mmCIF file of C-alpha atoms in Angstrom:
data_model
loop_
_atom_site.group_PDB
_atom_site.id
_atom_site.type_symbol
_atom_site.label_atom_id
_atom_site.label_comp_id
_atom_site.label_asym_id
_atom_site.label_seq_id
_atom_site.Cartn_x
_atom_site.Cartn_y
_atom_site.Cartn_z
ATOM 1 C CA GLN A 1 73.515 32.754 105.566
ATOM 2 C CA VAL A 2 76.245 34.464 107.443
ATOM 3 C CA GLN A 3 74.976 37.507 109.406
ATOM 4 C CA LEU A 4 76.664 40.309 111.591
ATOM 5 C CA GLN A 5 75.172 42.124 114.378
ATOM 6 C CA GLU A 6 76.753 44.980 116.196
ATOM 7 C CA SER A 7 75.951 45.289 119.930
ATOM 8 C CA GLY A 8 77.158 47.784 122.627
ATOM 9 C CA PRO A 9 76.128 51.015 124.369
ATOM 10 C CA GLY A 10 74.381 53.690 122.583
ATOM 11 C CA LEU A 11 75.594 56.494 124.833
ATOM 12 C CA VAL A 12 79.110 57.199 125.807
ATOM 13 C CA LYS A 13 80.722 60.041 128.084
ATOM 14 C CA PRO A 14 83.280 62.134 126.499
ATOM 15 C CA SER A 15 86.875 61.089 127.622
ATOM 16 C CA GLU A 16 85.531 57.396 128.245
ATOM 17 C CA THR A 17 86.074 54.428 125.816
ATOM 18 C CA LEU A 18 83.584 53.224 123.241
ATOM 19 C CA SER A 19 83.272 49.431 123.095
ATOM 20 C CA LEU A 20 81.268 47.511 120.557
ATOM 21 C CA THR A 21 81.061 43.821 119.654
ATOM 22 C CA CYS A 22 80.295 42.320 116.392
ATOM 23 C CA SER A 23 78.522 38.886 116.589
ATOM 24 C CA VAL A 24 78.861 36.576 113.702
ATOM 25 C CA SER A 25 75.941 33.868 113.030
ATOM 26 C CA GLY A 26 75.360 31.357 110.222
ATOM 27 C CA GLY A 27 79.240 30.981 109.565
ATOM 28 C CA SER A 28 82.768 31.446 110.728
ATOM 29 C CA ILE A 29 85.093 34.581 110.628
ATOM 30 C CA SER A 30 87.989 32.513 109.839
ATOM 31 C CA SER A 31 90.049 33.803 106.896
ATOM 32 C CA HIS A 32 88.157 37.065 106.700
ATOM 33 C CA TYR A 33 89.327 40.497 107.481
ATOM 34 C CA CYS A 34 86.911 41.760 110.305
ATOM 35 C CA THR A 35 86.531 45.424 109.769
ATOM 36 C CA TRP A 36 84.998 48.374 111.436
ATOM 37 C CA ILE A 37 83.430 51.171 109.713
ATOM 38 C CA ARG A 38 81.734 54.332 110.855
ATOM 39 C CA GLN A 39 79.358 57.289 109.581
ATOM 40 C CA PRO A 40 78.984 60.339 111.438
ATOM 41 C CA PRO A 41 75.678 61.972 111.258
ATOM 42 C CA GLY A 42 75.380 63.589 107.780
ATOM 43 C CA LYS A 43 78.842 62.554 106.504
ATOM 44 C CA GLY A 44 80.489 59.717 104.695
ATOM 45 C CA LEU A 45 81.737 56.452 105.532
ATOM 46 C CA GLU A 46 85.058 56.170 107.343
ATOM 47 C CA TRP A 47 87.251 52.862 107.606
ATOM 48 C CA ILE A 48 88.312 52.409 111.234
ATOM 49 C CA GLY A 49 90.359 49.114 110.726
ATOM 50 C CA TYR A 50 90.477 45.486 110.614
ATOM 51 C CA ILE A 51 91.722 42.386 112.182
ATOM 52 C CA TYR A 52 92.491 39.103 110.520
ATOM 53 C CA TYR A 53 91.993 35.877 112.033
ATOM 54 C CA SER A 54 95.562 35.287 112.462
ATOM 55 C CA GLY A 55 95.601 38.268 114.830
ATOM 56 C CA ASN A 56 97.166 40.944 112.384
ATOM 57 C CA THR A 57 95.619 44.384 112.513
ATOM 58 C CA ASN A 58 95.633 47.507 110.596
ATOM 59 C CA TYR A 59 94.222 50.730 111.694
ATOM 60 C CA ASN A 60 93.312 54.248 110.085
ATOM 61 C CA PRO A 61 96.139 56.486 110.896
ATOM 62 C CA SER A 62 93.748 58.890 111.959
ATOM 63 C CA LEU A 63 92.492 56.910 114.565
ATOM 64 C CA LYS A 64 95.259 54.454 115.379
ATOM 65 C CA SER A 65 96.362 56.034 118.686
ATOM 66 C CA ARG A 66 92.927 55.324 120.163
ATOM 67 C CA VAL A 67 91.827 52.066 118.170
ATOM 68 C CA THR A 68 92.097 48.392 119.426
ATOM 69 C CA ILE A 69 90.257 45.774 117.582
ATOM 70 C CA SER A 70 90.219 42.277 118.911
ATOM 71 C CA LEU A 71 88.978 38.965 117.886
ATOM 72 C CA ASP A 72 87.448 35.897 119.813
ATOM 73 C CA THR A 73 87.284 33.145 117.613
ATOM 74 C CA THR A 74 85.753 30.864 120.237
ATOM 75 C CA LYS A 75 82.669 32.981 120.242
ATOM 76 C CA ASN A 76 82.779 33.998 116.667
ATOM 77 C CA GLN A 77 82.942 37.610 117.666
ATOM 78 C CA PHE A 78 85.098 40.556 116.940
ATOM 79 C CA SER A 79 85.258 43.906 118.926
ATOM 80 C CA LEU A 80 86.182 47.616 118.783
ATOM 81 C CA LYS A 81 87.446 49.981 121.508
ATOM 82 C CA LEU A 82 88.116 53.580 120.923
ATOM 83 C CA LYS A 83 89.447 55.426 123.888
ATOM 84 C CA SER A 84 89.177 58.906 124.816
ATOM 85 C CA VAL A 85 85.946 59.752 122.764
ATOM 86 C CA THR A 86 84.554 63.151 121.820
ATOM 87 C CA ALA A 87 81.464 64.245 120.202
ATOM 88 C CA ALA A 88 83.298 63.898 116.935
ATOM 89 C CA ASP A 89 83.001 60.167 117.456
ATOM 90 C CA THR A 90 79.274 60.461 117.292
ATOM 91 C CA ALA A 91 78.468 57.929 114.731
ATOM 92 C CA VAL A 92 76.803 54.663 113.270
ATOM 93 C CA TYR A 93 79.261 52.050 113.652
ATOM 94 C CA TYR A 94 79.228 49.225 111.225
ATOM 95 C CA CYS A 95 80.984 45.770 111.437
ATOM 96 C CA ALA A 96 81.800 44.293 108.058
ATOM 97 C CA THR A 97 83.964 41.434 106.672
ATOM 98 C CA GLU A 98 86.276 42.044 103.722
ATOM 99 C CA VAL A 99 86.936 39.444 101.134
ATOM 100 C CA GLY A 100 88.910 38.999 98.218
ATOM 101 C CA VAL A 101 88.279 37.394 95.072
ATOM 102 C CA ALA A 102 91.513 35.590 93.889
ATOM 103 C CA LYS A 103 93.051 37.395 97.041
ATOM 104 C CA ARG A 104 93.167 40.481 94.943
ATOM 105 C CA TYR A 105 89.932 42.218 94.332
ATOM 106 C CA TRP A 106 88.793 42.918 98.028
ATOM 107 C CA SER A 107 85.340 44.437 99.091
ATOM 108 C CA PHE A 108 83.168 44.386 102.085
ATOM 109 C CA ASP A 109 81.079 41.645 101.576
ATOM 110 C CA LEU A 110 78.935 41.456 104.640
ATOM 111 C CA TRP A 111 77.820 44.302 106.724
ATOM 112 C CA GLY A 112 75.788 44.722 110.003
ATOM 113 C CA ARG A 113 72.956 46.976 110.114
ATOM 114 C CA GLY A 114 74.940 49.424 112.239
ATOM 115 C CA THR A 115 74.549 50.846 115.701
ATOM 116 C CA LEU A 116 74.305 54.518 116.501
ATOM 117 C CA VAL A 117 76.736 55.551 119.315
ATOM 118 C CA THR A 118 76.470 59.018 120.747
ATOM 119 C CA VAL A 119 79.254 60.693 122.811
ATOM 120 C CA SER A 120 77.631 63.116 125.267
ATOM 121 C CA SER A 121 77.649 63.870 128.935
ATOM 122 C CA ASP B 1 95.104 58.442 101.709
ATOM 123 C CA ILE B 2 93.456 58.218 98.432
ATOM 124 C CA GLN B 3 90.651 60.830 98.262
ATOM 125 C CA MET B 4 87.325 60.003 96.485
ATOM 126 C CA THR B 5 85.272 62.592 94.770
ATOM 127 C CA GLN B 6 81.688 61.298 93.925
ATOM 128 C CA SER B 7 79.177 63.080 92.011
ATOM 129 C CA PRO B 8 76.439 64.237 91.943
ATOM 130 C CA SER B 9 75.856 64.302 95.828
ATOM 131 C CA SER B 10 72.118 63.711 95.009
ATOM 132 C CA LEU B 11 69.826 63.367 92.083
ATOM 133 C CA SER B 12 66.164 63.067 91.409
ATOM 134 C CA ALA B 13 65.116 60.485 88.925
ATOM 135 C CA SER B 14 61.991 58.473 87.764
ATOM 136 C CA VAL B 15 61.114 54.774 87.548
ATOM 137 C CA GLY B 16 62.814 53.836 84.243
ATOM 138 C CA ASP B 17 65.355 56.443 83.996
ATOM 139 C CA ARG B 18 68.999 55.881 83.195
ATOM 140 C CA VAL B 19 71.206 56.924 86.040
ATOM 141 C CA THR B 20 74.948 57.758 86.028
ATOM 142 C CA ILE B 21 76.865 58.293 89.162
ATOM 143 C CA THR B 22 80.719 59.033 88.794
ATOM 144 C CA CYS B 23 83.587 58.636 91.081
ATOM 145 C CA ARG B 24 87.075 60.078 90.893
ATOM 146 C CA THR B 25 90.061 59.171 92.620
ATOM 147 C CA SER B 26 93.073 61.286 93.724
ATOM 148 C CA GLN B 27 95.585 58.896 92.284
ATOM 149 C CA THR B 28 95.332 55.879 90.146
ATOM 150 C CA ILE B 29 93.972 52.709 91.320
ATOM 151 C CA SER B 30 93.888 50.503 88.438
ATOM 152 C CA ASN B 31 90.405 48.882 88.741
ATOM 153 C CA TYR B 32 90.335 48.388 92.596
ATOM 154 C CA LEU B 33 86.893 50.054 92.778
ATOM 155 C CA ASN B 34 83.854 49.011 94.473
ATOM 156 C CA TRP B 35 80.257 50.458 94.518
ATOM 157 C CA TYR B 36 77.601 49.770 97.276
ATOM 158 C CA GLN B 37 73.819 50.313 97.806
ATOM 159 C CA HIS B 38 72.846 51.527 101.024
ATOM 160 C CA LYS B 39 69.130 51.822 102.209
ATOM 161 C CA PRO B 40 68.251 53.285 105.680
ATOM 162 C CA GLY B 41 68.154 51.050 108.328
ATOM 163 C CA LYS B 42 69.795 48.363 106.408
ATOM 164 C CA ALA B 43 73.222 46.760 105.781
ATOM 165 C CA PRO B 44 75.061 48.305 102.793
ATOM 166 C CA GLN B 45 75.303 45.919 100.090
ATOM 167 C CA VAL B 46 78.423 45.504 97.470
ATOM 168 C CA LEU B 47 76.820 45.654 93.935
ATOM 169 C CA ILE B 48 79.935 45.807 91.850
ATOM 170 C CA TYR B 49 83.735 44.858 92.635
ATOM 171 C CA ALA B 50 86.831 45.376 90.413
ATOM 172 C CA ALA B 51 85.173 48.396 88.858
ATOM 173 C CA SER B 52 83.088 46.338 86.446
ATOM 174 C CA THR B 53 82.341 43.044 87.851
ATOM 175 C CA LEU B 54 78.627 42.434 89.020
ATOM 176 C CA LYS B 55 78.345 40.694 92.543
ATOM 177 C CA SER B 56 76.463 37.453 92.187
ATOM 178 C CA GLY B 57 72.571 38.127 92.581
ATOM 179 C CA VAL B 58 72.751 41.748 91.758
ATOM 180 C CA PRO B 59 70.547 42.833 88.641
ATOM 181 C CA SER B 60 72.003 43.323 85.592
ATOM 182 C CA ARG B 61 70.563 46.776 85.018
ATOM 183 C CA PHE B 62 73.458 47.812 87.321
ATOM 184 C CA SER B 63 76.926 48.126 85.558
ATOM 185 C CA GLY B 64 80.236 49.672 86.195
ATOM 186 C CA SER B 65 83.081 50.973 84.266
ATOM 187 C CA GLY B 66 86.388 52.740 84.436
ATOM 188 C CA SER B 67 90.092 52.385 85.284
ATOM 189 C CA GLY B 68 92.825 54.458 86.689
ATOM 190 C CA THR B 69 90.961 57.325 88.328
ATOM 191 C CA ASP B 70 87.701 57.775 86.634
ATOM 192 C CA PHE B 71 84.892 55.424 87.408
ATOM 193 C CA THR B 72 81.075 55.380 86.694
ATOM 194 C CA LEU B 73 78.227 53.333 88.046
ATOM 195 C CA THR B 74 75.231 53.127 85.729
ATOM 196 C CA ILE B 75 71.758 52.030 86.518
ATOM 197 C CA SER B 76 70.165 51.347 83.278
ATOM 198 C CA SER B 77 66.495 51.597 83.863
ATOM 199 C CA LEU B 78 65.710 52.779 87.404
ATOM 200 C CA GLN B 79 63.388 50.678 89.526
ATOM 201 C CA PRO B 80 61.400 51.537 92.520
ATOM 202 C CA GLU B 81 63.721 49.407 94.835
ATOM 203 C CA ASP B 82 66.851 51.203 93.667
ATOM 204 C CA PHE B 83 66.126 54.464 95.555
ATOM 205 C CA ALA B 84 69.092 54.616 97.959
ATOM 206 C CA THR B 85 72.518 55.957 98.642
ATOM 207 C CA TYR B 86 75.406 54.709 96.390
ATOM 208 C CA TYR B 87 79.107 54.845 97.562
ATOM 209 C CA CYS B 88 82.117 54.066 95.632
ATOM 210 C CA GLN B 89 85.309 52.780 97.618
ATOM 211 C CA GLN B 90 88.778 51.906 96.845
ATOM 212 C CA SER B 91 90.456 48.859 97.525
ATOM 213 C CA TYR B 92 93.926 49.734 96.254
ATOM 214 C CA SER B 93 95.286 50.398 99.559
ATOM 215 C CA THR B 94 94.684 51.100 103.195
ATOM 216 C CA PRO B 95 93.139 53.254 104.693
ATOM 217 C CA ARG B 96 90.232 52.078 102.818
ATOM 218 C CA THR B 97 88.275 55.161 101.628
ATOM 219 C CA PHE B 98 84.645 56.036 100.386
ATOM 220 C CA GLY B 99 82.915 58.442 98.325
ATOM 221 C CA GLN B 100 80.643 60.954 100.036
ATOM 222 C CA GLY B 101 77.740 59.100 98.579
ATOM 223 C CA THR B 102 74.971 59.746 96.121
ATOM 224 C CA LYS B 103 71.486 59.769 97.209
ATOM 225 C CA VAL B 104 69.087 58.790 94.497
ATOM 226 C CA GLU B 105 65.593 60.017 95.020
ATOM 227 C CA ILE B 106 62.521 60.037 93.360
#
């Protein structure tokens, strides 16, 4: 059974770069859209963006200038970097894979449990 | 971006109750609508995709309906394990967007 697990620092200082990794076990991330989603405390879910195994990326315009998502197929991992963070970036960060039925109906089929990242000095 | 308006934000219900959650989108999305269940400390799980298709392994008491801009998730007979937060999400376009969530409580 494929599982996703987020890892990375739980505390990041303002203006620094948030870095998280999603490790995939029990299967390959090939042909999946590897996605990051976050949820600030008390707020809804926000889609950050994805990377496809081909290397194609798509980011939320609201974060595009600060986000980089990368892929390491040899380690079966994908990563998130968010630069110049502020307190508004405090959130639970989830990695997920988006899959399509008949390459048409896309949904987030697998999720990690999430990791809380707090931005504070 | 497509805005998602989900209601109610929370509801109190009892085991055996029929529960209905609605989701409205700011523009038509055909049936590109998913529903998720999220329990604290656990990974969210997709219940329904394409507005009305039950994900394999999801109990049949869950059902979805709607098309265009108005969608509904129904739990026909609430079970103890169904107390959770439910989210709708559109897959019509990027950026993907979610409803604000509905917390189903006892």
